[in-house]
Amino acid sequence: MSGDAGAGSALSRAELLREMRLGPLWRLRAPAPAAAATAAAQPALAEPEPDARCQASGDRPAATAAAARAPLAERAAAIATLDWPQLRQGVAACRACGLCAERRQAVLGVGEINADWLFIGEGPGAEEDARGEPFVGPAGKLLDAMLAAIDLRRDKDVYIANTVKCRPPGNRTPELAEMSACAPFLQRQIALIQPRVIVLLGRAAANSVLGEAGSLASLRGKSFVYPGSAIPVVVSYHPAYLLRTLHDKAKAWEDLCRARALWRAASAAATPPR
Ligand code: URA
Protein backbone atom coordinates (compact mmCIF):
# COMPACT_ATOMS: atom_id res chain seq x y z
CA MET A 1 0.00 0.00 0.00
CA SER A 2 1.00 3.61 -0.35
CA GLY A 3 2.24 3.72 3.23
CA ASP A 4 5.63 2.44 2.14
CA ALA A 5 6.61 5.91 1.10
CA GLY A 6 6.24 7.22 4.63
CA ALA A 7 9.54 6.17 6.15
CA GLY A 8 12.33 8.51 5.21
CA SER A 9 10.49 10.41 2.45
CA ALA A 10 9.45 14.03 2.67
CA LEU A 11 5.70 13.76 3.04
CA SER A 12 3.91 16.87 4.15
CA ARG A 13 2.22 16.82 7.53
CA ALA A 14 -1.16 16.68 5.80
CA GLU A 15 -0.04 13.74 3.66
CA LEU A 16 1.30 11.93 6.70
CA LEU A 17 -1.92 12.42 8.59
CA ARG A 18 -3.90 11.19 5.59
CA GLU A 19 -1.60 8.16 5.26
CA MET A 20 -2.19 7.38 8.89
CA ARG A 21 -5.97 7.53 8.33
CA LEU A 22 -6.42 10.24 10.88
CA GLY A 23 -10.15 9.96 10.70
CA PRO A 24 -12.36 9.87 13.78
CA LEU A 25 -10.37 7.08 15.38
CA TRP A 26 -7.13 9.03 15.17
CA ARG A 27 -8.75 12.11 16.63
CA LEU A 28 -9.67 10.61 19.96
CA ARG A 29 -9.07 13.00 22.81
CA ALA A 30 -10.10 10.84 25.76
CA PRO A 31 -7.99 11.13 28.92
CA ALA A 32 -4.97 8.92 28.55
CA PRO A 33 -3.58 6.67 31.28
CA ALA A 34 -1.29 8.85 33.33
CA ALA A 35 1.40 6.24 33.32
CA ALA A 36 2.14 5.90 29.63
CA ALA A 37 5.42 7.17 28.27
CA THR A 38 6.31 9.12 31.38
CA ALA A 39 8.11 6.57 33.50
CA ALA A 40 11.63 7.18 34.67
CA ALA A 41 14.42 5.28 32.96
CA GLN A 42 14.83 1.87 34.48
CA PRO A 43 17.84 -0.41 34.66
CA ALA A 44 18.01 -3.94 33.29
CA LEU A 45 15.59 -6.28 34.98
CA ALA A 46 16.24 -8.62 37.87
CA GLU A 47 14.05 -11.45 39.13
CA PRO A 48 11.88 -10.32 42.08
CA GLU A 49 11.02 -12.11 45.23
CA PRO A 50 7.52 -13.55 45.03
CA ASP A 51 5.07 -11.14 46.63
CA ALA A 52 4.12 -12.25 50.12
CA ARG A 53 0.62 -10.78 49.69
CA CYS A 54 -0.14 -13.06 46.78
CA GLN A 55 1.16 -16.55 47.20
CA ALA A 56 -0.07 -19.33 44.97
CA SER A 57 -3.21 -21.12 46.10
CA GLY A 58 -6.23 -22.99 44.84
CA ASP A 59 -6.90 -25.94 42.61
CA ARG A 60 -5.04 -25.67 39.37
CA PRO A 61 -3.77 -28.04 36.72
CA ALA A 62 -0.47 -29.59 37.77
CA ALA A 63 1.73 -27.67 35.31
CA THR A 64 0.46 -24.24 36.34
CA ALA A 65 0.32 -24.99 40.07
CA ALA A 66 3.90 -26.17 39.95
CA ALA A 67 4.91 -23.06 38.05
CA ALA A 68 3.40 -20.83 40.72
CA ARG A 69 5.09 -22.62 43.65
CA ALA A 70 8.57 -23.06 42.31
CA PRO A 71 11.53 -20.84 43.15
CA LEU A 72 12.06 -18.13 40.61
CA ALA A 73 14.44 -19.83 38.18
CA GLU A 74 12.41 -23.00 38.35
CA ARG A 75 9.24 -21.00 37.93
CA ALA A 76 10.61 -19.42 34.75
CA ALA A 77 11.74 -22.81 33.49
CA ALA A 78 8.32 -24.28 34.20
CA ILE A 79 6.53 -21.43 32.45
CA ALA A 80 8.81 -21.97 29.45
CA THR A 81 7.19 -25.39 28.94
CA LEU A 82 3.54 -24.28 29.03
CA ASP A 83 1.23 -24.52 26.03
CA TRP A 84 -1.41 -21.86 25.36
CA PRO A 85 -4.17 -23.28 27.59
CA GLN A 86 -1.68 -23.83 30.42
CA LEU A 87 -0.29 -20.35 29.92
CA ARG A 88 -3.77 -18.85 30.19
CA GLN A 89 -4.39 -20.83 33.37
CA GLY A 90 -0.98 -19.94 34.76
CA VAL A 91 -1.50 -16.23 34.20
CA ALA A 92 -5.01 -16.35 35.68
CA ALA A 93 -3.67 -18.10 38.80
CA CYS A 94 -0.46 -16.07 39.12
CA ARG A 95 0.35 -14.53 42.51
CA ALA A 96 3.96 -13.64 41.81
CA CYS A 97 3.62 -9.91 42.46
CA GLY A 98 1.31 -7.50 44.22
CA LEU A 99 -0.70 -6.66 41.09
CA CYS A 100 -2.80 -9.76 41.64
CA ALA A 101 -4.34 -8.15 44.72
CA GLU A 102 -6.41 -5.60 42.83
CA ARG A 103 -6.98 -7.16 39.44
CA ARG A 104 -10.44 -8.18 38.32
CA GLN A 105 -8.81 -10.64 35.96
CA ALA A 106 -5.46 -11.23 34.35
CA VAL A 107 -5.19 -10.23 30.69
CA LEU A 108 -3.05 -12.64 28.70
CA GLY A 109 -3.29 -11.21 25.22
CA VAL A 110 -5.41 -11.23 22.09
CA GLY A 111 -5.04 -12.04 18.43
CA GLU A 112 -3.63 -14.67 16.16
CA ILE A 113 -1.25 -16.98 17.99
CA ASN A 114 0.66 -17.69 14.78
CA ALA A 115 0.88 -14.04 13.78
CA ASP A 116 3.91 -12.52 12.12
CA TRP A 117 3.39 -9.35 14.13
CA LEU A 118 3.56 -8.96 17.90
CA PHE A 119 2.68 -5.67 19.56
CA ILE A 120 3.57 -5.30 23.25
CA GLY A 121 2.17 -2.56 25.48
CA GLU A 122 2.58 -1.77 29.11
CA GLY A 123 -0.26 -3.26 31.14
CA PRO A 124 -4.03 -3.51 31.24
CA GLY A 125 -6.01 -0.40 32.11
CA ALA A 126 -9.45 -0.25 33.68
CA GLU A 127 -11.34 -1.33 30.57
CA GLU A 128 -8.89 -4.11 29.80
CA ASP A 129 -9.12 -5.32 33.41
CA ALA A 130 -12.92 -5.41 33.09
CA ARG A 131 -13.05 -7.09 29.68
CA GLY A 132 -10.01 -9.34 29.85
CA GLU A 133 -8.57 -8.12 26.54
CA PRO A 134 -5.63 -5.79 25.95
CA PHE A 135 -6.02 -2.39 24.32
CA VAL A 136 -9.80 -2.07 24.27
CA GLY A 137 -9.99 1.48 25.67
CA PRO A 138 -9.20 4.74 23.86
CA ALA A 139 -5.55 3.77 23.35
CA GLY A 140 -6.73 0.48 21.89
CA LYS A 141 -8.97 2.22 19.39
CA LEU A 142 -6.00 4.24 18.27
CA LEU A 143 -3.89 1.09 18.05
CA ASP A 144 -6.56 -0.50 15.86
CA ALA A 145 -6.43 2.53 13.57
CA MET A 146 -2.65 2.31 13.44
CA LEU A 147 -2.90 -1.37 12.52
CA ALA A 148 -5.50 -0.63 9.86
CA ALA A 149 -3.16 1.98 8.37
CA ILE A 150 -0.77 -0.83 7.47
CA ASP A 151 -3.52 -3.29 6.57
CA LEU A 152 -3.38 -5.29 9.79
CA ARG A 153 -6.37 -6.48 11.85
CA ARG A 154 -6.13 -7.36 15.51
CA ASP A 155 -8.01 -10.63 15.16
CA LYS A 156 -6.18 -11.99 12.12
CA ASP A 157 -2.77 -10.49 11.55
CA VAL A 158 -1.30 -9.61 14.92
CA TYR A 159 -1.00 -10.71 18.50
CA ILE A 160 -1.23 -8.03 21.18
CA ALA A 161 0.20 -8.52 24.66
CA ASN A 162 1.45 -6.47 27.60
CA THR A 163 4.55 -6.54 29.76
CA VAL A 164 2.36 -7.16 32.81
CA LYS A 165 -0.85 -9.15 32.71
CA CYS A 166 -2.59 -7.50 35.66
CA ARG A 167 -3.72 -3.89 35.91
CA PRO A 168 -1.43 -1.61 37.88
CA PRO A 169 -3.65 0.34 40.31
CA GLY A 170 -4.65 3.71 38.91
CA ASN A 171 -3.11 2.75 35.57
CA ARG A 172 0.33 3.62 36.89
CA THR A 173 3.43 2.41 35.07
CA PRO A 174 4.31 -1.13 36.17
CA GLU A 175 7.28 -1.35 38.50
CA LEU A 176 10.49 -3.06 37.55
CA ALA A 177 9.81 -5.99 39.89
CA GLU A 178 6.30 -6.42 38.50
CA MET A 179 7.53 -6.51 34.90
CA SER A 180 10.28 -8.88 35.92
CA ALA A 181 7.84 -11.22 37.67
CA CYS A 182 5.65 -11.27 34.57
CA ALA A 183 8.51 -11.58 32.06
CA PRO A 184 8.48 -15.41 31.87
CA PHE A 185 4.87 -15.30 30.66
CA LEU A 186 5.68 -12.81 27.92
CA GLN A 187 8.82 -14.74 27.00
CA ARG A 188 6.73 -17.88 26.64
CA GLN A 189 4.20 -16.04 24.48
CA ILE A 190 6.99 -14.87 22.21
CA ALA A 191 8.46 -18.38 22.02
CA LEU A 192 5.09 -19.84 21.07
CA ILE A 193 4.16 -17.15 18.56
CA GLN A 194 7.59 -16.85 16.93
CA PRO A 195 6.71 -13.48 15.38
CA ARG A 196 8.65 -12.04 12.47
CA VAL A 197 8.64 -8.57 13.97
CA ILE A 198 7.95 -7.16 17.44
CA VAL A 199 6.74 -3.62 18.06
CA LEU A 200 7.24 -2.29 21.58
CA LEU A 201 4.77 0.43 22.52
CA GLY A 202 6.23 2.86 25.03
CA ARG A 203 9.17 3.02 27.36
CA ALA A 204 8.04 0.43 29.88
CA ALA A 205 7.75 -2.24 27.20
CA ALA A 206 11.06 -1.22 25.63
CA ASN A 207 12.93 -1.25 28.94
CA SER A 208 11.40 -4.52 30.03
CA VAL A 209 11.58 -6.57 26.83
CA LEU A 210 14.98 -5.37 25.65
CA GLY A 211 16.51 -5.09 29.12
CA GLU A 212 17.70 -1.66 28.01
CA ALA A 213 17.49 1.34 30.28
CA GLY A 214 16.82 4.67 28.66
CA SER A 215 14.14 7.03 27.55
CA LEU A 216 11.79 6.25 24.70
CA ALA A 217 13.50 8.96 22.69
CA SER A 218 16.89 7.34 23.18
CA LEU A 219 15.62 3.89 22.14
CA ARG A 220 13.25 4.81 19.32
CA GLY A 221 14.74 4.61 15.83
CA LYS A 222 17.51 2.22 16.89
CA SER A 223 17.83 -1.32 15.56
CA PHE A 224 17.21 -4.09 18.07
CA VAL A 225 16.58 -7.80 18.03
CA TYR A 226 14.64 -9.68 20.66
CA PRO A 227 17.35 -10.94 23.06
CA GLY A 228 18.62 -14.37 22.11
CA SER A 229 16.96 -14.31 18.70
CA ALA A 230 17.10 -12.69 15.27
CA ILE A 231 13.58 -11.25 15.57
CA PRO A 232 13.73 -7.53 14.74
CA VAL A 233 12.26 -5.18 17.33
CA VAL A 234 10.92 -1.69 16.69
CA VAL A 235 10.46 0.69 19.60
CA SER A 236 7.66 3.20 19.16
CA TYR A 237 5.35 5.46 21.08
CA HIS A 238 2.57 4.18 23.28
CA PRO A 239 -0.83 4.94 21.73
CA ALA A 240 -1.95 6.64 24.95
CA TYR A 241 0.92 9.08 24.53
CA LEU A 242 -0.01 9.63 20.89
CA LEU A 243 -3.54 10.51 21.92
CA ARG A 244 -2.05 13.46 23.78
CA THR A 245 0.69 14.35 21.35
CA LEU A 246 -0.52 14.79 17.81
CA HIS A 247 2.79 15.84 16.30
CA ASP A 248 4.50 12.57 17.27
CA LYS A 249 1.99 10.54 15.26
CA ALA A 250 4.11 11.26 12.19
CA LYS A 251 7.06 9.59 13.93
CA ALA A 252 4.86 6.66 14.93
CA TRP A 253 3.94 6.29 11.28
CA GLU A 254 7.63 6.18 10.38
CA ASP A 255 8.08 3.44 13.00
CA LEU A 256 5.23 1.41 11.54
CA CYS A 257 6.67 1.74 8.05
CA ARG A 258 10.07 0.61 9.34
CA ALA A 259 8.44 -2.33 11.09
CA ARG A 260 6.68 -3.28 7.88
CA ALA A 261 9.93 -3.14 5.93
CA LEU A 262 11.53 -5.42 8.53
CA TRP A 263 8.55 -7.78 8.36
CA ARG A 264 8.79 -7.93 4.58
CA ALA A 265 12.50 -8.67 4.74
CA ALA A 266 11.96 -11.39 7.34
CA SER A 267 9.13 -12.90 5.32
CA ALA A 268 11.23 -12.90 2.16
CA ALA A 269 14.13 -14.59 3.97
CA ALA A 270 11.95 -17.20 5.64
CA THR A 271 11.70 -20.75 4.32
CA PRO A 272 9.15 -22.06 3.95
CA PRO A 273 6.96 -18.94 3.67
CA ARG A 274 3.96 -18.83 6.05
N1 URA B 1 -2.25 0.38 27.65
C1 URA B 1 -1.45 -0.69 27.58
O1 URA B 1 -0.23 -0.56 27.63
N2 URA B 1 -2.00 -1.89 27.43
C2 URA B 1 -3.30 -2.09 27.37
O2 URA B 1 -3.74 -3.22 27.24
C3 URA B 1 -4.15 -0.96 27.45
C4 URA B 1 -3.60 0.26 27.59
mmCIF file of C-alpha atoms and ligand atoms in Angstrom:
data_model
loop_
_atom_site.group_PDB
_atom_site.id
_atom_site.type_symbol
_atom_site.label_atom_id
_atom_site.label_comp_id
_atom_site.label_asym_id
_atom_site.label_seq_id
_atom_site.Cartn_x
_atom_site.Cartn_y
_atom_site.Cartn_z
ATOM 1 C CA MET A 1 0.000 0.000 0.000
ATOM 2 C CA SER A 2 0.997 3.608 -0.350
ATOM 3 C CA GLY A 3 2.236 3.722 3.225
ATOM 4 C CA ASP A 4 5.632 2.445 2.137
ATOM 5 C CA ALA A 5 6.607 5.910 1.096
ATOM 6 C CA GLY A 6 6.240 7.219 4.635
ATOM 7 C CA ALA A 7 9.545 6.171 6.155
ATOM 8 C CA GLY A 8 12.327 8.509 5.213
ATOM 9 C CA SER A 9 10.494 10.407 2.449
ATOM 10 C CA ALA A 10 9.453 14.025 2.672
ATOM 11 C CA LEU A 11 5.705 13.757 3.036
ATOM 12 C CA SER A 12 3.910 16.872 4.153
ATOM 13 C CA ARG A 13 2.222 16.823 7.529
ATOM 14 C CA ALA A 14 -1.163 16.679 5.800
ATOM 15 C CA GLU A 15 -0.040 13.736 3.664
ATOM 16 C CA LEU A 16 1.305 11.931 6.701
ATOM 17 C CA LEU A 17 -1.916 12.415 8.592
ATOM 18 C CA ARG A 18 -3.898 11.195 5.585
ATOM 19 C CA GLU A 19 -1.605 8.163 5.255
ATOM 20 C CA MET A 20 -2.189 7.382 8.891
ATOM 21 C CA ARG A 21 -5.966 7.532 8.327
ATOM 22 C CA LEU A 22 -6.416 10.235 10.883
ATOM 23 C CA GLY A 23 -10.153 9.958 10.702
ATOM 24 C CA PRO A 24 -12.357 9.869 13.778
ATOM 25 C CA LEU A 25 -10.368 7.076 15.376
ATOM 26 C CA TRP A 26 -7.126 9.034 15.173
ATOM 27 C CA ARG A 27 -8.746 12.111 16.629
ATOM 28 C CA LEU A 28 -9.667 10.613 19.962
ATOM 29 C CA ARG A 29 -9.073 12.996 22.811
ATOM 30 C CA ALA A 30 -10.104 10.840 25.755
ATOM 31 C CA PRO A 31 -7.986 11.135 28.918
ATOM 32 C CA ALA A 32 -4.970 8.919 28.546
ATOM 33 C CA PRO A 33 -3.583 6.669 31.284
ATOM 34 C CA ALA A 34 -1.285 8.848 33.332
ATOM 35 C CA ALA A 35 1.404 6.241 33.325
ATOM 36 C CA ALA A 36 2.138 5.904 29.626
ATOM 37 C CA ALA A 37 5.422 7.169 28.265
ATOM 38 C CA THR A 38 6.308 9.117 31.384
ATOM 39 C CA ALA A 39 8.110 6.565 33.501
ATOM 40 C CA ALA A 40 11.630 7.180 34.669
ATOM 41 C CA ALA A 41 14.424 5.283 32.958
ATOM 42 C CA GLN A 42 14.830 1.873 34.485
ATOM 43 C CA PRO A 43 17.841 -0.406 34.659
ATOM 44 C CA ALA A 44 18.005 -3.938 33.294
ATOM 45 C CA LEU A 45 15.586 -6.284 34.984
ATOM 46 C CA ALA A 46 16.243 -8.619 37.870
ATOM 47 C CA GLU A 47 14.050 -11.454 39.128
ATOM 48 C CA PRO A 48 11.884 -10.321 42.076
ATOM 49 C CA GLU A 49 11.025 -12.114 45.233
ATOM 50 C CA PRO A 50 7.519 -13.552 45.027
ATOM 51 C CA ASP A 51 5.073 -11.145 46.630
ATOM 52 C CA ALA A 52 4.116 -12.248 50.117
ATOM 53 C CA ARG A 53 0.618 -10.782 49.692
ATOM 54 C CA CYS A 54 -0.141 -13.057 46.779
ATOM 55 C CA GLN A 55 1.157 -16.549 47.195
ATOM 56 C CA ALA A 56 -0.072 -19.334 44.975
ATOM 57 C CA SER A 57 -3.214 -21.120 46.096
ATOM 58 C CA GLY A 58 -6.226 -22.993 44.843
ATOM 59 C CA ASP A 59 -6.900 -25.942 42.615
ATOM 60 C CA ARG A 60 -5.043 -25.672 39.372
ATOM 61 C CA PRO A 61 -3.766 -28.039 36.721
ATOM 62 C CA ALA A 62 -0.473 -29.586 37.768
ATOM 63 C CA ALA A 63 1.725 -27.670 35.314
ATOM 64 C CA THR A 64 0.460 -24.244 36.339
ATOM 65 C CA ALA A 65 0.319 -24.987 40.068
ATOM 66 C CA ALA A 66 3.899 -26.169 39.948
ATOM 67 C CA ALA A 67 4.911 -23.056 38.046
ATOM 68 C CA ALA A 68 3.398 -20.831 40.725
ATOM 69 C CA ARG A 69 5.089 -22.624 43.651
ATOM 70 C CA ALA A 70 8.572 -23.062 42.311
ATOM 71 C CA PRO A 71 11.530 -20.839 43.153
ATOM 72 C CA LEU A 72 12.064 -18.128 40.606
ATOM 73 C CA ALA A 73 14.445 -19.834 38.181
ATOM 74 C CA GLU A 74 12.412 -22.997 38.346
ATOM 75 C CA ARG A 75 9.241 -20.997 37.935
ATOM 76 C CA ALA A 76 10.606 -19.416 34.754
ATOM 77 C CA ALA A 77 11.743 -22.814 33.491
ATOM 78 C CA ALA A 78 8.316 -24.284 34.204
ATOM 79 C CA ILE A 79 6.531 -21.428 32.448
ATOM 80 C CA ALA A 80 8.812 -21.974 29.448
ATOM 81 C CA THR A 81 7.192 -25.389 28.943
ATOM 82 C CA LEU A 82 3.544 -24.278 29.025
ATOM 83 C CA ASP A 83 1.233 -24.522 26.030
ATOM 84 C CA TRP A 84 -1.406 -21.865 25.362
ATOM 85 C CA PRO A 85 -4.167 -23.277 27.592
ATOM 86 C CA GLN A 86 -1.680 -23.828 30.422
ATOM 87 C CA LEU A 87 -0.286 -20.348 29.919
ATOM 88 C CA ARG A 88 -3.766 -18.847 30.190
ATOM 89 C CA GLN A 89 -4.390 -20.830 33.369
ATOM 90 C CA GLY A 90 -0.979 -19.936 34.757
ATOM 91 C CA VAL A 91 -1.497 -16.229 34.203
ATOM 92 C CA ALA A 92 -5.008 -16.345 35.681
ATOM 93 C CA ALA A 93 -3.667 -18.104 38.797
ATOM 94 C CA CYS A 94 -0.462 -16.067 39.122
ATOM 95 C CA ARG A 95 0.347 -14.532 42.514
ATOM 96 C CA ALA A 96 3.964 -13.645 41.810
ATOM 97 C CA CYS A 97 3.617 -9.910 42.455
ATOM 98 C CA GLY A 98 1.314 -7.502 44.215
ATOM 99 C CA LEU A 99 -0.699 -6.656 41.089
ATOM 100 C CA CYS A 100 -2.796 -9.760 41.641
ATOM 101 C CA ALA A 101 -4.337 -8.146 44.724
ATOM 102 C CA GLU A 102 -6.409 -5.601 42.832
ATOM 103 C CA ARG A 103 -6.977 -7.162 39.439
ATOM 104 C CA ARG A 104 -10.444 -8.181 38.323
ATOM 105 C CA GLN A 105 -8.811 -10.644 35.962
ATOM 106 C CA ALA A 106 -5.464 -11.235 34.354
ATOM 107 C CA VAL A 107 -5.191 -10.234 30.691
ATOM 108 C CA LEU A 108 -3.048 -12.644 28.705
ATOM 109 C CA GLY A 109 -3.295 -11.212 25.219
ATOM 110 C CA VAL A 110 -5.407 -11.235 22.090
ATOM 111 C CA GLY A 111 -5.042 -12.043 18.435
ATOM 112 C CA GLU A 112 -3.633 -14.675 16.162
ATOM 113 C CA ILE A 113 -1.248 -16.983 17.987
ATOM 114 C CA ASN A 114 0.662 -17.685 14.776
ATOM 115 C CA ALA A 115 0.880 -14.038 13.780
ATOM 116 C CA ASP A 116 3.911 -12.516 12.116
ATOM 117 C CA TRP A 117 3.390 -9.350 14.128
ATOM 118 C CA LEU A 118 3.558 -8.962 17.897
ATOM 119 C CA PHE A 119 2.678 -5.667 19.561
ATOM 120 C CA ILE A 120 3.570 -5.298 23.247
ATOM 121 C CA GLY A 121 2.170 -2.565 25.480
ATOM 122 C CA GLU A 122 2.577 -1.767 29.112
ATOM 123 C CA GLY A 123 -0.256 -3.256 31.141
ATOM 124 C CA PRO A 124 -4.030 -3.509 31.241
ATOM 125 C CA GLY A 125 -6.011 -0.399 32.115
ATOM 126 C CA ALA A 126 -9.451 -0.250 33.684
ATOM 127 C CA GLU A 127 -11.343 -1.327 30.572
ATOM 128 C CA GLU A 128 -8.891 -4.109 29.804
ATOM 129 C CA ASP A 129 -9.124 -5.320 33.410
ATOM 130 C CA ALA A 130 -12.921 -5.406 33.093
ATOM 131 C CA ARG A 131 -13.053 -7.087 29.685
ATOM 132 C CA GLY A 132 -10.014 -9.339 29.848
ATOM 133 C CA GLU A 133 -8.573 -8.120 26.544
ATOM 134 C CA PRO A 134 -5.634 -5.789 25.948
ATOM 135 C CA PHE A 135 -6.021 -2.393 24.323
ATOM 136 C CA VAL A 136 -9.795 -2.070 24.268
ATOM 137 C CA GLY A 137 -9.986 1.483 25.670
ATOM 138 C CA PRO A 138 -9.198 4.736 23.857
ATOM 139 C CA ALA A 139 -5.547 3.770 23.352
ATOM 140 C CA GLY A 140 -6.731 0.483 21.886
ATOM 141 C CA LYS A 141 -8.968 2.224 19.388
ATOM 142 C CA LEU A 142 -6.001 4.241 18.268
ATOM 143 C CA LEU A 143 -3.891 1.088 18.051
ATOM 144 C CA ASP A 144 -6.565 -0.505 15.857
ATOM 145 C CA ALA A 145 -6.430 2.526 13.571
ATOM 146 C CA MET A 146 -2.651 2.308 13.438
ATOM 147 C CA LEU A 147 -2.903 -1.373 12.523
ATOM 148 C CA ALA A 148 -5.498 -0.626 9.858
ATOM 149 C CA ALA A 149 -3.162 1.979 8.373
ATOM 150 C CA ILE A 150 -0.772 -0.826 7.468
ATOM 151 C CA ASP A 151 -3.522 -3.292 6.573
ATOM 152 C CA LEU A 152 -3.382 -5.292 9.793
ATOM 153 C CA ARG A 153 -6.368 -6.484 11.847
ATOM 154 C CA ARG A 154 -6.126 -7.359 15.515
ATOM 155 C CA ASP A 155 -8.012 -10.635 15.161
ATOM 156 C CA LYS A 156 -6.183 -11.989 12.116
ATOM 157 C CA ASP A 157 -2.768 -10.492 11.550
ATOM 158 C CA VAL A 158 -1.296 -9.605 14.918
ATOM 159 C CA TYR A 159 -1.005 -10.710 18.496
ATOM 160 C CA ILE A 160 -1.234 -8.030 21.181
ATOM 161 C CA ALA A 161 0.202 -8.520 24.658
ATOM 162 C CA ASN A 162 1.446 -6.473 27.598
ATOM 163 C CA THR A 163 4.550 -6.541 29.755
ATOM 164 C CA VAL A 164 2.355 -7.156 32.811
ATOM 165 C CA LYS A 165 -0.848 -9.147 32.706
ATOM 166 C CA CYS A 166 -2.587 -7.497 35.656
ATOM 167 C CA ARG A 167 -3.722 -3.894 35.907
ATOM 168 C CA PRO A 168 -1.426 -1.614 37.880
ATOM 169 C CA PRO A 169 -3.652 0.340 40.305
ATOM 170 C CA GLY A 170 -4.653 3.715 38.914
ATOM 171 C CA ASN A 171 -3.107 2.750 35.575
ATOM 172 C CA ARG A 172 0.329 3.622 36.886
ATOM 173 C CA THR A 173 3.427 2.405 35.068
ATOM 174 C CA PRO A 174 4.311 -1.132 36.172
ATOM 175 C CA GLU A 175 7.278 -1.346 38.504
ATOM 176 C CA LEU A 176 10.490 -3.065 37.546
ATOM 177 C CA ALA A 177 9.813 -5.986 39.891
ATOM 178 C CA GLU A 178 6.300 -6.421 38.499
ATOM 179 C CA MET A 179 7.533 -6.507 34.905
ATOM 180 C CA SER A 180 10.281 -8.880 35.924
ATOM 181 C CA ALA A 181 7.835 -11.221 37.672
ATOM 182 C CA CYS A 182 5.650 -11.272 34.570
ATOM 183 C CA ALA A 183 8.509 -11.578 32.060
ATOM 184 C CA PRO A 184 8.479 -15.407 31.873
ATOM 185 C CA PHE A 185 4.872 -15.298 30.665
ATOM 186 C CA LEU A 186 5.679 -12.809 27.919
ATOM 187 C CA GLN A 187 8.816 -14.741 27.005
ATOM 188 C CA ARG A 188 6.726 -17.879 26.637
ATOM 189 C CA GLN A 189 4.198 -16.040 24.485
ATOM 190 C CA ILE A 190 6.992 -14.873 22.206
ATOM 191 C CA ALA A 191 8.461 -18.375 22.020
ATOM 192 C CA LEU A 192 5.085 -19.841 21.074
ATOM 193 C CA ILE A 193 4.159 -17.147 18.561
ATOM 194 C CA GLN A 194 7.592 -16.849 16.931
ATOM 195 C CA PRO A 195 6.710 -13.482 15.385
ATOM 196 C CA ARG A 196 8.651 -12.036 12.473
ATOM 197 C CA VAL A 197 8.641 -8.570 13.969
ATOM 198 C CA ILE A 198 7.949 -7.163 17.435
ATOM 199 C CA VAL A 199 6.739 -3.615 18.058
ATOM 200 C CA LEU A 200 7.239 -2.288 21.581
ATOM 201 C CA LEU A 201 4.771 0.431 22.523
ATOM 202 C CA GLY A 202 6.232 2.864 25.028
ATOM 203 C CA ARG A 203 9.175 3.024 27.356
ATOM 204 C CA ALA A 204 8.039 0.431 29.880
ATOM 205 C CA ALA A 205 7.751 -2.241 27.199
ATOM 206 C CA ALA A 206 11.057 -1.218 25.632
ATOM 207 C CA ASN A 207 12.934 -1.249 28.937
ATOM 208 C CA SER A 208 11.397 -4.521 30.028
ATOM 209 C CA VAL A 209 11.582 -6.568 26.832
ATOM 210 C CA LEU A 210 14.977 -5.367 25.648
ATOM 211 C CA GLY A 211 16.514 -5.089 29.121
ATOM 212 C CA GLU A 212 17.697 -1.657 28.006
ATOM 213 C CA ALA A 213 17.495 1.341 30.283
ATOM 214 C CA GLY A 214 16.821 4.667 28.664
ATOM 215 C CA SER A 215 14.136 7.030 27.552
ATOM 216 C CA LEU A 216 11.791 6.250 24.702
ATOM 217 C CA ALA A 217 13.499 8.965 22.686
ATOM 218 C CA SER A 218 16.893 7.336 23.182
ATOM 219 C CA LEU A 219 15.618 3.888 22.141
ATOM 220 C CA ARG A 220 13.248 4.811 19.316
ATOM 221 C CA GLY A 221 14.740 4.611 15.828
ATOM 222 C CA LYS A 222 17.509 2.221 16.893
ATOM 223 C CA SER A 223 17.833 -1.325 15.557
ATOM 224 C CA PHE A 224 17.212 -4.089 18.075
ATOM 225 C CA VAL A 225 16.579 -7.797 18.026
ATOM 226 C CA TYR A 226 14.643 -9.680 20.657
ATOM 227 C CA PRO A 227 17.346 -10.938 23.058
ATOM 228 C CA GLY A 228 18.621 -14.370 22.111
ATOM 229 C CA SER A 229 16.958 -14.308 18.695
ATOM 230 C CA ALA A 230 17.103 -12.693 15.268
ATOM 231 C CA ILE A 231 13.577 -11.252 15.570
ATOM 232 C CA PRO A 232 13.728 -7.531 14.744
ATOM 233 C CA VAL A 233 12.265 -5.175 17.333
ATOM 234 C CA VAL A 234 10.920 -1.694 16.686
ATOM 235 C CA VAL A 235 10.456 0.691 19.604
ATOM 236 C CA SER A 236 7.659 3.202 19.157
ATOM 237 C CA TYR A 237 5.349 5.459 21.078
ATOM 238 C CA HIS A 238 2.574 4.177 23.277
ATOM 239 C CA PRO A 239 -0.834 4.938 21.728
ATOM 240 C CA ALA A 240 -1.951 6.642 24.953
ATOM 241 C CA TYR A 241 0.925 9.078 24.529
ATOM 242 C CA LEU A 242 -0.007 9.628 20.893
ATOM 243 C CA LEU A 243 -3.541 10.513 21.920
ATOM 244 C CA ARG A 244 -2.048 13.459 23.780
ATOM 245 C CA THR A 245 0.690 14.355 21.348
ATOM 246 C CA LEU A 246 -0.516 14.788 17.805
ATOM 247 C CA HIS A 247 2.791 15.843 16.297
ATOM 248 C CA ASP A 248 4.501 12.570 17.269
ATOM 249 C CA LYS A 249 1.986 10.536 15.261
ATOM 250 C CA ALA A 250 4.106 11.257 12.188
ATOM 251 C CA LYS A 251 7.057 9.586 13.926
ATOM 252 C CA ALA A 252 4.855 6.663 14.934
ATOM 253 C CA TRP A 253 3.937 6.293 11.283
ATOM 254 C CA GLU A 254 7.632 6.180 10.383
ATOM 255 C CA ASP A 255 8.079 3.438 12.996
ATOM 256 C CA LEU A 256 5.226 1.412 11.539
ATOM 257 C CA CYS A 257 6.668 1.743 8.047
ATOM 258 C CA ARG A 258 10.066 0.608 9.342
ATOM 259 C CA ALA A 259 8.441 -2.333 11.086
ATOM 260 C CA ARG A 260 6.680 -3.276 7.878
ATOM 261 C CA ALA A 261 9.931 -3.138 5.930
ATOM 262 C CA LEU A 262 11.527 -5.422 8.529
ATOM 263 C CA TRP A 263 8.548 -7.780 8.356
ATOM 264 C CA ARG A 264 8.790 -7.934 4.576
ATOM 265 C CA ALA A 265 12.503 -8.669 4.739
ATOM 266 C CA ALA A 266 11.962 -11.386 7.345
ATOM 267 C CA SER A 267 9.134 -12.902 5.319
ATOM 268 C CA ALA A 268 11.235 -12.904 2.159
ATOM 269 C CA ALA A 269 14.125 -14.585 3.970
ATOM 270 C CA ALA A 270 11.946 -17.205 5.638
ATOM 271 C CA THR A 271 11.700 -20.751 4.317
ATOM 272 C CA PRO A 272 9.155 -22.058 3.952
ATOM 273 C CA PRO A 273 6.957 -18.945 3.673
ATOM 274 C CA ARG A 274 3.963 -18.829 6.051
HETATM 275 N N1 URA B 1 -2.254 0.376 27.651
HETATM 276 C C1 URA B 1 -1.445 -0.694 27.577
HETATM 277 O O1 URA B 1 -0.235 -0.564 27.625
HETATM 278 N N2 URA B 1 -1.996 -1.890 27.434
HETATM 279 C C2 URA B 1 -3.302 -2.094 27.373
HETATM 280 O O2 URA B 1 -3.744 -3.222 27.237
HETATM 281 C C3 URA B 1 -4.146 -0.958 27.453
HETATM 282 C C4 URA B 1 -3.601 0.264 27.591
#
